[in-house]
């Protein structure tokens, strides 16, 4: 089952690249330390970025509360299991049949797939169309992708298959450990995009809030030997409405706390748009 979502406010990050040769034209020595701030005296000069809100420091809320020592809900952050009945010839995950991997999951969860009332009954029925491999005919198994996500120098398997008759898709990541195929990540959702970036898998899903989407990122963790959900946020996808007058305070932050000190402002973390991999 998908984990419960805790959404964060969208974050934005802007970087500005220097044109080739710009630094070489700047004054040597101490002036190099100032090139990022004052430029090189070119004809264009500095460009204003517009009004920016005043920085507001964080303020701790409810300091009298005793810090929790254990989670309130069982989310299942570490999700790993050996895939039974599937061998890995030569420890090469590319030689593993993706259709056989999905069949193994269906066999391990008959209540989800077998019978007329099973939630994913059509997935089970359409597996009969997978004789020629993924994405042939009505086969619900999607094209597999391969990339080294664990950093061991060997490819890992990212696999997806449709959960029918609904509109969700299952996404799985598998690696090879001790000659066995091990599932190290699992998620089901309605998908608007899936990307691989470095050691991370990024899933984008539609949001019930118009103009926004969910962005979830799993990253390989060496200590847990699993892909952990390292980022979960809501991002704007539609055009942003700009106000004629700058807001006196960061969006969504009250002006003062009960003690009269400035309130905490949500810290916007940089977001990176990962590039898609085709394996």
Coordinates of C-alpha atoms in Angstrom, one line a residue:
X1 CA 0.0 0.0 0.0
X2 CA 1.3 3.5 -0.7
X3 CA 2.6 5.4 2.2
X4 CA 0.7 8.4 3.6
X5 CA 2.0 11.6 2.1
X6 CA 3.4 14.6 3.9
X7 CA 3.6 17.4 1.4
X8 CA 5.9 20.4 1.5
X9 CA 5.6 23.7 -0.1
X10 CA 7.1 24.1 -3.6
X11 CA 10.7 25.2 -3.6
X12 CA 12.4 27.2 -6.4
X13 CA 16.1 27.6 -7.1
X14 CA 17.6 29.9 -9.7
X15 CA 21.2 29.7 -10.9
X16 CA 23.0 31.9 -13.4
X17 CA 25.7 30.6 -15.6
X18 CA 28.6 32.8 -16.7
X19 CA 29.2 33.2 -20.4
X20 CA 32.4 31.4 -21.7
X21 CA 35.5 33.5 -21.3
X22 CA 33.9 36.0 -18.9
X23 CA 36.2 35.2 -16.0
X24 CA 39.2 35.4 -18.2
X25 CA 38.3 39.0 -19.1
X26 CA 38.0 40.1 -15.5
X27 CA 40.8 41.7 -13.5
X28 CA 43.2 39.2 -11.9
X29 CA 44.0 38.9 -8.2
X30 CA 41.5 40.2 -5.6
X31 CA 39.1 41.3 -8.3
X32 CA 38.4 37.6 -9.0
X33 CA 36.8 37.3 -5.6
X34 CA 34.3 40.0 -6.5
X35 CA 33.4 38.9 -10.0
X36 CA 30.3 37.1 -8.9
X37 CA 29.1 40.2 -7.1
X38 CA 30.2 43.2 -9.3
X39 CA 30.8 41.6 -12.7
X40 CA 33.6 42.9 -14.9
X41 CA 32.4 46.3 -15.7
X42 CA 30.9 45.3 -19.0
X43 CA 28.5 47.5 -20.9
X44 CA 25.4 45.7 -19.6
X45 CA 26.3 46.2 -15.9
X46 CA 24.4 44.5 -13.1
X47 CA 20.8 43.4 -13.7
X48 CA 18.2 43.8 -10.9
X49 CA 16.4 40.7 -9.9
X50 CA 13.4 42.7 -8.6
X51 CA 12.0 43.1 -5.2
X52 CA 12.7 40.2 -2.8
X53 CA 11.1 39.6 0.6
X54 CA 12.9 40.3 3.8
X55 CA 14.7 37.2 5.2
X56 CA 12.9 35.9 8.3
X57 CA 14.7 33.6 10.7
X58 CA 13.2 30.4 12.0
X59 CA 11.3 30.4 15.3
X60 CA 10.7 27.2 17.2
X61 CA 7.1 26.4 17.9
X62 CA 5.8 24.7 21.1
X63 CA 9.2 24.2 22.7
X64 CA 7.5 22.7 25.8
X65 CA 6.5 19.6 23.8
X66 CA 8.6 16.5 24.6
X67 CA 10.4 15.3 21.4
X68 CA 8.9 12.0 20.1
X69 CA 11.2 9.0 20.2
X70 CA 9.2 6.7 17.8
X71 CA 6.9 7.2 14.8
X72 CA 3.2 7.5 15.3
X73 CA 2.4 5.4 12.1
X74 CA 4.0 2.5 10.5
X75 CA 4.9 3.8 7.0
X76 CA 7.4 1.1 5.9
X77 CA 10.2 3.3 4.8
X78 CA 12.5 0.4 4.2
X79 CA 10.8 -2.0 1.7
X80 CA 13.0 -4.9 0.6
X81 CA 12.3 -8.6 -0.2
X82 CA 13.7 -11.4 -2.1
X83 CA 11.8 -12.3 -5.3
X84 CA 11.0 -16.0 -4.9
X85 CA 11.1 -18.3 -7.9
X86 CA 13.2 -16.0 -10.1
X87 CA 16.8 -16.7 -10.8
X88 CA 19.5 -14.3 -12.0
X89 CA 21.7 -16.0 -14.6
X90 CA 25.3 -14.9 -14.1
X91 CA 24.2 -12.3 -11.6
X92 CA 23.2 -10.2 -14.6
X93 CA 19.8 -8.5 -14.0
X94 CA 19.5 -7.8 -17.7
X95 CA 19.1 -11.6 -18.2
X96 CA 16.1 -11.7 -15.9
X97 CA 12.7 -11.9 -17.6
X98 CA 10.6 -8.8 -16.5
X99 CA 7.4 -10.7 -17.2
X100 CA 8.4 -13.5 -15.0
X101 CA 9.2 -11.0 -12.2
X102 CA 5.6 -9.6 -12.4
X103 CA 4.2 -13.1 -12.5
X104 CA 6.1 -13.8 -9.3
X105 CA 4.5 -10.8 -7.6
X106 CA 1.1 -11.8 -8.7
X107 CA 1.6 -15.3 -7.4
X108 CA 2.8 -13.9 -4.0
X109 CA -0.4 -11.7 -3.7
X110 CA -3.3 -13.8 -5.0
X111 CA -5.9 -11.7 -3.1
X112 CA -4.9 -8.6 -5.2
X113 CA -5.0 -10.3 -8.6
X114 CA -7.0 -13.6 -8.5
X115 CA -10.8 -13.7 -8.7
X116 CA -13.6 -11.5 -10.1
X117 CA -13.5 -9.1 -7.1
X118 CA -9.7 -8.7 -6.9
X119 CA -8.7 -5.1 -7.3
X120 CA -6.2 -5.9 -10.0
X121 CA -8.0 -8.8 -11.7
X122 CA -7.5 -7.4 -15.2
X123 CA -3.7 -7.2 -14.8
X124 CA -3.7 -10.9 -14.0
X125 CA -5.9 -11.7 -17.0
X126 CA -3.8 -9.7 -19.5
X127 CA -0.6 -11.4 -18.4
X128 CA -1.6 -14.1 -20.9
X129 CA -0.8 -11.5 -23.6
X130 CA 2.9 -11.2 -22.5
X131 CA 4.2 -14.2 -24.4
X132 CA 6.2 -11.9 -26.6
X133 CA 7.5 -9.8 -23.8
X134 CA 6.6 -6.4 -22.3
X135 CA 4.4 -3.9 -24.1
X136 CA 3.3 -6.4 -26.7
X137 CA -0.4 -6.4 -27.4
X138 CA -2.4 -6.0 -24.2
X139 CA 0.5 -7.0 -21.9
X140 CA 0.4 -4.8 -18.8
X141 CA 4.1 -5.0 -18.2
X142 CA 6.0 -1.9 -19.4
X143 CA 9.4 -1.6 -20.9
X144 CA 12.1 -2.3 -18.4
X145 CA 14.9 0.2 -17.7
X146 CA 18.5 -0.5 -16.5
X147 CA 20.8 1.7 -14.6
X148 CA 23.3 1.3 -11.7
X149 CA 21.3 2.8 -8.8
X150 CA 23.2 1.1 -6.0
X151 CA 26.7 2.2 -7.0
X152 CA 28.1 -1.3 -7.2
X153 CA 29.0 -1.0 -10.9
X154 CA 26.2 -3.3 -12.1
X155 CA 22.9 -2.4 -13.6
X156 CA 19.7 -2.5 -11.6
X157 CA 16.2 -3.1 -12.9
X158 CA 13.4 -0.5 -12.9
X159 CA 10.1 -2.1 -13.8
X160 CA 6.6 -0.9 -14.2
X161 CA 3.3 -2.6 -14.8
X162 CA -0.3 -1.3 -15.0
X163 CA -2.7 -2.2 -12.2
X164 CA -6.0 -2.8 -14.1
X165 CA -8.8 -2.1 -14.4
X166 CA -7.8 1.1 -12.5
X167 CA -5.6 3.9 -13.6
X168 CA -2.6 3.3 -11.3
X169 CA 0.8 1.9 -12.2
X170 CA 3.2 -0.1 -10.1
X171 CA 6.8 0.9 -10.1
X172 CA 9.5 -1.4 -8.7
X173 CA 13.3 -1.4 -8.5
X174 CA 15.3 -4.6 -8.2
X175 CA 19.0 -5.3 -7.5
X176 CA 21.0 -8.5 -7.2
X177 CA 22.4 -9.5 -3.9
X178 CA 24.1 -12.9 -3.2
X179 CA 22.9 -14.3 -6.5
X180 CA 19.2 -13.4 -5.7
X181 CA 16.9 -10.8 -7.1
X182 CA 15.9 -8.4 -4.4
X183 CA 13.1 -5.8 -4.6
X184 CA 14.4 -2.5 -3.0
X185 CA 11.6 -0.1 -3.9
X186 CA 7.9 -0.3 -4.5
X187 CA 5.2 2.3 -5.2
X188 CA 1.8 2.5 -6.8
X189 CA 0.2 5.7 -8.1
X190 CA -1.3 7.5 -11.0
X191 CA 1.7 8.6 -13.0
X192 CA 2.4 11.7 -15.0
X193 CA 6.2 10.9 -15.3
X194 CA 9.0 8.7 -14.1
X195 CA 12.7 9.7 -14.3
X196 CA 16.1 8.3 -13.4
X197 CA 18.7 10.7 -12.1
X198 CA 22.0 9.5 -10.6
X199 CA 21.2 7.2 -7.8
X200 CA 17.6 8.4 -7.6
X201 CA 14.2 7.5 -9.0
X202 CA 11.7 10.4 -9.4
X203 CA 8.0 9.9 -9.8
X204 CA 5.6 12.7 -10.7
X205 CA 1.9 12.3 -10.1
X206 CA -1.2 14.5 -10.6
X207 CA -2.4 16.5 -7.7
X208 CA -6.0 17.2 -6.6
X209 CA -4.9 20.9 -6.4
X210 CA -5.2 22.5 -9.8
X211 CA -1.9 23.7 -11.2
X212 CA 0.3 21.5 -9.0
X213 CA 1.7 18.0 -9.1
X214 CA 3.4 15.7 -6.6
X215 CA 7.1 14.9 -7.0
X216 CA 8.5 12.0 -5.0
X217 CA 12.2 11.0 -5.1
X218 CA 13.7 7.7 -3.9
X219 CA 17.4 7.5 -3.4
X220 CA 19.6 4.5 -2.7
X221 CA 20.8 4.3 0.9
X222 CA 23.9 2.1 1.5
X223 CA 23.1 1.6 5.2
X224 CA 19.6 0.4 4.7
X225 CA 20.3 -1.4 1.4
X226 CA 17.1 0.1 0.0
X227 CA 15.7 3.0 -2.0
X228 CA 14.4 5.5 0.6
X229 CA 11.8 8.2 0.0
X230 CA 14.1 11.2 0.4
X231 CA 12.0 13.9 -1.1
X232 CA 8.2 14.4 -1.2
X233 CA 6.9 17.7 -2.4
X234 CA 4.1 19.5 -4.3
X235 CA 5.3 21.6 -7.2
X236 CA 3.5 24.1 -9.4
X237 CA 3.0 23.1 -13.0
X238 CA 0.8 25.9 -14.3
X239 CA 1.6 29.6 -14.8
X240 CA 2.2 31.6 -11.6
X241 CA 0.1 34.6 -10.9
X242 CA 2.3 37.6 -10.2
X243 CA 1.2 40.4 -7.8
X244 CA 1.7 44.1 -8.7
X245 CA 2.9 44.8 -5.2
X246 CA 5.5 42.6 -3.4
X247 CA 4.2 40.7 -0.4
X248 CA 5.6 42.1 2.9
X249 CA 6.1 38.6 4.3
X250 CA 7.0 35.2 2.8
X251 CA 3.9 33.5 1.4
X252 CA 2.0 31.6 4.0
X253 CA 4.0 32.9 6.9
X254 CA 2.4 34.9 9.7
X255 CA 4.0 38.2 10.7
X256 CA 4.6 37.3 14.4
X257 CA 4.6 34.4 16.8
X258 CA 2.7 34.5 20.1
X259 CA 5.9 35.7 21.8
X260 CA 6.1 38.6 19.3
X261 CA 9.2 37.4 17.5
X262 CA 9.2 36.9 13.7
X263 CA 7.7 33.6 12.6
X264 CA 9.4 30.8 10.8
X265 CA 9.5 30.9 7.1
X266 CA 9.4 27.6 5.1
X267 CA 12.8 26.9 3.8
X268 CA 12.5 26.3 0.0
X269 CA 14.9 23.5 -0.9
X270 CA 16.5 23.6 -4.4
X271 CA 14.7 21.4 -6.9
X272 CA 16.6 19.7 -9.7
X273 CA 14.9 18.6 -12.9
X274 CA 16.5 15.1 -13.5
X275 CA 17.0 13.9 -17.0
X276 CA 15.2 10.8 -18.1
X277 CA 17.1 7.6 -18.8
X278 CA 16.2 5.1 -21.4
X279 CA 18.4 2.4 -20.1

